[in-house]
PDB file of C-alpha atoms in Angstrom:
ATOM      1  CA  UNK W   1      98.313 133.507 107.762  1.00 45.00           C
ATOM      2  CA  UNK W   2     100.050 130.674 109.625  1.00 47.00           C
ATOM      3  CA  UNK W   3      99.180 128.334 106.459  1.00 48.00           C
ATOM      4  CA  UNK W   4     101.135 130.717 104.199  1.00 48.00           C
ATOM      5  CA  UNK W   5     104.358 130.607 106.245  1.00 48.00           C
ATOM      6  CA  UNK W   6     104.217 126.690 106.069  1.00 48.00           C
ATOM      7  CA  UNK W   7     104.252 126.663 103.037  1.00 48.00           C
ATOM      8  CA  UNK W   8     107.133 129.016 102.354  1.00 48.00           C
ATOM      9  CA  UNK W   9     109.274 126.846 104.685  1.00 47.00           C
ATOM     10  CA  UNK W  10     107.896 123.619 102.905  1.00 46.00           C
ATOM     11  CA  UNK W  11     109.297 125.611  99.377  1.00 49.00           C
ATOM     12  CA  UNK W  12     112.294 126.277 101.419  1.00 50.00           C
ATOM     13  CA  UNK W  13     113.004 123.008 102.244  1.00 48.00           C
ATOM     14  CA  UNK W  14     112.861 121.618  98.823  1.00 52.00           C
ATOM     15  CA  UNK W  15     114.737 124.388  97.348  1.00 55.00           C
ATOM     16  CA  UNK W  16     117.526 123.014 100.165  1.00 60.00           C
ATOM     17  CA  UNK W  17     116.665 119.672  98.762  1.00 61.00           C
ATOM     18  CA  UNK W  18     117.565 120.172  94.837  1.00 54.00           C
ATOM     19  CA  UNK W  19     121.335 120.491  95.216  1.00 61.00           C
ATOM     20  CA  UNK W  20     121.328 116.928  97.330  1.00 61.00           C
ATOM     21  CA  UNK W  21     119.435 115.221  94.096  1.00 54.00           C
ATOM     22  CA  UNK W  22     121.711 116.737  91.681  1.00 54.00           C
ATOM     23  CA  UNK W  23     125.031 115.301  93.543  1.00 57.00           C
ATOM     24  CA  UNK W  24     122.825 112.001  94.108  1.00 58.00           C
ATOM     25  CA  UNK W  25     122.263 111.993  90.430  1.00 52.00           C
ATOM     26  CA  UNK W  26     125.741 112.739  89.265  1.00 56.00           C
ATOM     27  CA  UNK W  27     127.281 110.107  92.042  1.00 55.00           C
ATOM     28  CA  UNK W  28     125.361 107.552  90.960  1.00 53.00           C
ATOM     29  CA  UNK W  29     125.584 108.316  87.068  1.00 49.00           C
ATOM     30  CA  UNK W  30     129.139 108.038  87.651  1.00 46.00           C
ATOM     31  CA  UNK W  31     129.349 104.302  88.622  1.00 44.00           C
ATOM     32  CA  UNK W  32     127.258 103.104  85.646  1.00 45.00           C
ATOM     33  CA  UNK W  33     129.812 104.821  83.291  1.00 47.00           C
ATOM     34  CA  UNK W  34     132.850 103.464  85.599  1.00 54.00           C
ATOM     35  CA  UNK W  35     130.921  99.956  85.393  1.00 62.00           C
ATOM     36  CA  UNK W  36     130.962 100.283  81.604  1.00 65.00           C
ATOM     37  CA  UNK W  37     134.379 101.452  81.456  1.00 70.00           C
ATOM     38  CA  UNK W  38     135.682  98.682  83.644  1.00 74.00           C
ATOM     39  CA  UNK W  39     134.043  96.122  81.282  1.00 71.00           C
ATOM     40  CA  UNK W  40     135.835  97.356  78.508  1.00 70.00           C
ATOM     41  CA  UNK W  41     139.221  97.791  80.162  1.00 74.00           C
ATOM     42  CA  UNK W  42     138.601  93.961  81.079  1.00 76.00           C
ATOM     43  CA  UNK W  43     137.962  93.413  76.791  1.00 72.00           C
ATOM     44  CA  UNK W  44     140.976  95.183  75.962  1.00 71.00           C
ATOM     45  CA  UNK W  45     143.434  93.166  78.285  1.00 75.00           C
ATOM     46  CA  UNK W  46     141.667  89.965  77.283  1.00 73.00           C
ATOM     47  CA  UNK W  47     142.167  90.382  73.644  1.00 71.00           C
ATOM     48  CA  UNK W  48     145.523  92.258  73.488  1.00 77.00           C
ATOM     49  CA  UNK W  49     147.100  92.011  77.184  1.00 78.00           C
ATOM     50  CA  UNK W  50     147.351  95.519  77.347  1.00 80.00           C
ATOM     51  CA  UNK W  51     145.721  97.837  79.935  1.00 81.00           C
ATOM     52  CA  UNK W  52     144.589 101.161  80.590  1.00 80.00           C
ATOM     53  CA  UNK W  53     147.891 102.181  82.545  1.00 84.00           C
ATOM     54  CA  UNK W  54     149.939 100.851  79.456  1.00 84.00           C
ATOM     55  CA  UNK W  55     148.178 103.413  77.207  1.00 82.00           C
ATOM     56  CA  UNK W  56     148.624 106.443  79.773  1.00 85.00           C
ATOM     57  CA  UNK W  57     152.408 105.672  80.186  1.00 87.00           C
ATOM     58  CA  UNK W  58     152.504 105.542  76.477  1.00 85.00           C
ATOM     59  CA  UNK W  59     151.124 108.636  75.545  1.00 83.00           C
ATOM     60  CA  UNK W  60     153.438 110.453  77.856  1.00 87.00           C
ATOM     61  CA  UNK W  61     156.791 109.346  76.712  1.00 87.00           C
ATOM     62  CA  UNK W  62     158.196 111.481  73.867  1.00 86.00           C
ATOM     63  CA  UNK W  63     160.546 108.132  72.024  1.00 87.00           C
ATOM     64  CA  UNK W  64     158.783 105.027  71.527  1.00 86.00           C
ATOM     65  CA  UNK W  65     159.489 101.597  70.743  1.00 87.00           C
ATOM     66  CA  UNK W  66     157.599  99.261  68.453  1.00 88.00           C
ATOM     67  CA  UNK W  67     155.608  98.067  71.697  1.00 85.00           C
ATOM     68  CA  UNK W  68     154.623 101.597  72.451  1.00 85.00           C
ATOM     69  CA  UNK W  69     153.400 101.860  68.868  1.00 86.00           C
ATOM     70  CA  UNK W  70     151.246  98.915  68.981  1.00 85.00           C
ATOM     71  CA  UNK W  71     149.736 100.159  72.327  1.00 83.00           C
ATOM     72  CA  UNK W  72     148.380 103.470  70.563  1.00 82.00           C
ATOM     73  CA  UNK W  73     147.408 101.649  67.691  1.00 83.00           C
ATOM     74  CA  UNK W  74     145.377  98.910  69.940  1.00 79.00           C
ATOM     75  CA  UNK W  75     143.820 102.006  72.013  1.00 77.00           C
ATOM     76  CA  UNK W  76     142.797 104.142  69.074  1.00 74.00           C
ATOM     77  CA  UNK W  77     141.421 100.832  67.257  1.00 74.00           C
ATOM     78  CA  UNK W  78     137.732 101.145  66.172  1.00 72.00           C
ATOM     79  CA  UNK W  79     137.217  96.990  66.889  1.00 72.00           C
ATOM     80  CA  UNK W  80     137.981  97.801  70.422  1.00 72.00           C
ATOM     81  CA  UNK W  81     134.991 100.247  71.011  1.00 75.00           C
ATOM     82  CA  UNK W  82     132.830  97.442  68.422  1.00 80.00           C
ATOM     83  CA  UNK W  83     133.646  94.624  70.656  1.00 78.00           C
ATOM     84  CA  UNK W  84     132.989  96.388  74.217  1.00 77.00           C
ATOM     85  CA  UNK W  85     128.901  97.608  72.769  1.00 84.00           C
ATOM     86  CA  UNK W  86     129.069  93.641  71.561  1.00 86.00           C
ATOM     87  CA  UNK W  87     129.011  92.990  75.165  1.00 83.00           C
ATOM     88  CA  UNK W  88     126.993  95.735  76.750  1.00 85.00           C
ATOM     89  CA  UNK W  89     124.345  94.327  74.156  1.00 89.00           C
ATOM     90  CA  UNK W  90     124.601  91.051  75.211  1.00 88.00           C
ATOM     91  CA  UNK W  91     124.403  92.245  78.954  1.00 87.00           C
ATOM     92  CA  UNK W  92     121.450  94.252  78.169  1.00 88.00           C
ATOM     93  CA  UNK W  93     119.540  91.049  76.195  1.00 87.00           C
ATOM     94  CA  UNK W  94     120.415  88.608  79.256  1.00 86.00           C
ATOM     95  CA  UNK W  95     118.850  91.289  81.373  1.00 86.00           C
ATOM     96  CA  UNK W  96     115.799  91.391  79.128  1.00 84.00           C
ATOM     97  CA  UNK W  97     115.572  87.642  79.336  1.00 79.00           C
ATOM     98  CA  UNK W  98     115.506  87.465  83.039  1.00 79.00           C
ATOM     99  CA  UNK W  99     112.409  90.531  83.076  1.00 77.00           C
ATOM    100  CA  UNK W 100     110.664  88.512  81.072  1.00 74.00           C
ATOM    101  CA  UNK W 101     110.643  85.484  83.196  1.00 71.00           C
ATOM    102  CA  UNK W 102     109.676  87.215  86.213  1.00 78.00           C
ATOM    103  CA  UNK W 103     106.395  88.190  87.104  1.00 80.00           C
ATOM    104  CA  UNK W 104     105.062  91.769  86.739  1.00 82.00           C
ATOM    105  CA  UNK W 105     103.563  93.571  90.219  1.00 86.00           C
ATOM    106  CA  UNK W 106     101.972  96.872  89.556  1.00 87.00           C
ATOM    107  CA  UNK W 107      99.996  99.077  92.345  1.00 88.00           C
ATOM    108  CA  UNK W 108      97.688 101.806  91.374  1.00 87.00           C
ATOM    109  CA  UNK W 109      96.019 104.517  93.873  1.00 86.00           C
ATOM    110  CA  UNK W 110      93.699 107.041  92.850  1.00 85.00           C
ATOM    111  CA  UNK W 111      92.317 109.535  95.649  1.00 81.00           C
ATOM    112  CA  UNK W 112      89.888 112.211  93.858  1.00 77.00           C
ATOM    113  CA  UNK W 113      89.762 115.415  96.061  1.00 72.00           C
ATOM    114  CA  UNK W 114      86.391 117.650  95.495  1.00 68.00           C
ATOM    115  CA  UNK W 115      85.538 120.813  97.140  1.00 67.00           C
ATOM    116  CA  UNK W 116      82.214 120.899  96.240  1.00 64.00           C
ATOM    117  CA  UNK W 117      80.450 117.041  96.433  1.00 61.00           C
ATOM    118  CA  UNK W 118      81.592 116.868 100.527  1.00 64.00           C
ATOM    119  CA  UNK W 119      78.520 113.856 100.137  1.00 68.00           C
ATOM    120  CA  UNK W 120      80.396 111.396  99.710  1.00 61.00           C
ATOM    121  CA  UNK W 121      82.490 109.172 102.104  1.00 63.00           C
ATOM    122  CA  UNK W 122      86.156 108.926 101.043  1.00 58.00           C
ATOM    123  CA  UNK W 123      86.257 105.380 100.652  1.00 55.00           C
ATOM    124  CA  UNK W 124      84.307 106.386  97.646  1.00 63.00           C
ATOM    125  CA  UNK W 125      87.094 109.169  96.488  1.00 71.00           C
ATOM    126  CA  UNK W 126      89.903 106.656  97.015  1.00 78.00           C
ATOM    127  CA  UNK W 127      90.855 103.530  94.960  1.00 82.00           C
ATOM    128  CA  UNK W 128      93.719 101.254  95.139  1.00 83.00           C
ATOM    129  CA  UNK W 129      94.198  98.281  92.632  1.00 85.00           C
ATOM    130  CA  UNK W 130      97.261  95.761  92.676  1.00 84.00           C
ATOM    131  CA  UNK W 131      98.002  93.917  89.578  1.00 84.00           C
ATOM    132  CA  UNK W 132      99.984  90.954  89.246  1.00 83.00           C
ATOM    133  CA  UNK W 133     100.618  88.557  86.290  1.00 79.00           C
ATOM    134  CA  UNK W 134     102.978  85.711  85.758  1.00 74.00           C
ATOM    135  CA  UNK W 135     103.599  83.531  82.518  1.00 67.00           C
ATOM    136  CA  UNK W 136     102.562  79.750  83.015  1.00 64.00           C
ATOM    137  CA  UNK W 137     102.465  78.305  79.481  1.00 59.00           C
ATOM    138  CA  UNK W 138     105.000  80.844  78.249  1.00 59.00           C
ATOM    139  CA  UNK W 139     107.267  81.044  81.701  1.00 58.00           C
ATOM    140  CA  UNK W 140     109.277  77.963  80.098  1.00 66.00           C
ATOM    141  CA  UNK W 141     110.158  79.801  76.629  1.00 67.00           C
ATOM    142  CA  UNK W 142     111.115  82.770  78.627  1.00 66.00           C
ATOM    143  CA  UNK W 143     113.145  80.808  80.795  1.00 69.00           C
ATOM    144  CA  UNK W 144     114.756  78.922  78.174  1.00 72.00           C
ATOM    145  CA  UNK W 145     115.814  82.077  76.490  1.00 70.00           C
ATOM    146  CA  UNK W 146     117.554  83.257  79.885  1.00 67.00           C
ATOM    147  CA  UNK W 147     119.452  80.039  79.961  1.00 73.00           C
ATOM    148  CA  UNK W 148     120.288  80.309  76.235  1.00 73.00           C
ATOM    149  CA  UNK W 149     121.168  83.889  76.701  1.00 67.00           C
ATOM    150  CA  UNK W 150     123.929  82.677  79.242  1.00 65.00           C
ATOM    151  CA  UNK W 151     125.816  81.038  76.983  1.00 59.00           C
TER     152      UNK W 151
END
């Protein structure tokens, strides 16, 4: 009966655990969107010197100026939104170019659990493999297309 309990705590303790993962999640979510967003803010003040305070003082006045209309023209501007994936793309293919260049490390273990065969040893039940593989010949080309990707 004492096994039974154990367990109960042990489902317990990762129902306690759930709530933790989903505010990891959600934390960490949150800078990768911020990150994103912060790249395109930078696009937006590079190509038109405004910012993303300039658009939130805009849309709360209630008279504007021909300054304030060219800031909510710029933010609602379908080039803007073009430009920033134009650069998460780019970001995303220099980041491609640098896994290809590196090697690839992979670890497998198996452990096979019988109830009936209790024959054999478990060094016989168990299996680990590591894998590893780098590029030689093609290393260069992949390394060339990181420094091209750079540019």
């Amino acid at each position: 009966m004492a096994p039974a309990k154990n367990q109960g705590s042990e489902k317990c303790g990762r129902q306690k655990l759930w709530p933790a993962f989903l505010v990891a999640l959600i934390a960490f979510g949150g800078t990768a969107h911020s990150g994103n967003e912060k790249k395109t803010d930078a696009l937006l003040f590079e190509s038109t010197g405004i910012t993303r305070s300039d658009i939130e003082k805009v849309a709360k006045k209630e008279s504007l100026d021909l300054f304030d209309v060219y800031v909510l023209a710029v933010s609602g501007t379908e080039r803007m939104a073009i430009e920033s994936e134009y650069s998460l793309q780019a970001d995303a293919r220099r980041r491609q170019a640098l896994g290809l260049f590196l090697p690839r490390v992979s670890l497998k273990a198996t452990k096979t659990l019988t109830e009936v065969d209790r024959t054999t040893s478990p060094a016989q039940r168990s299996n680990v493999s590591l894998y590893a593989r780098q590029n030689l010949l093609t290393g260069l080309d992949e390394y060339a297309s990181f420094r091209g990707s750079a540019a």
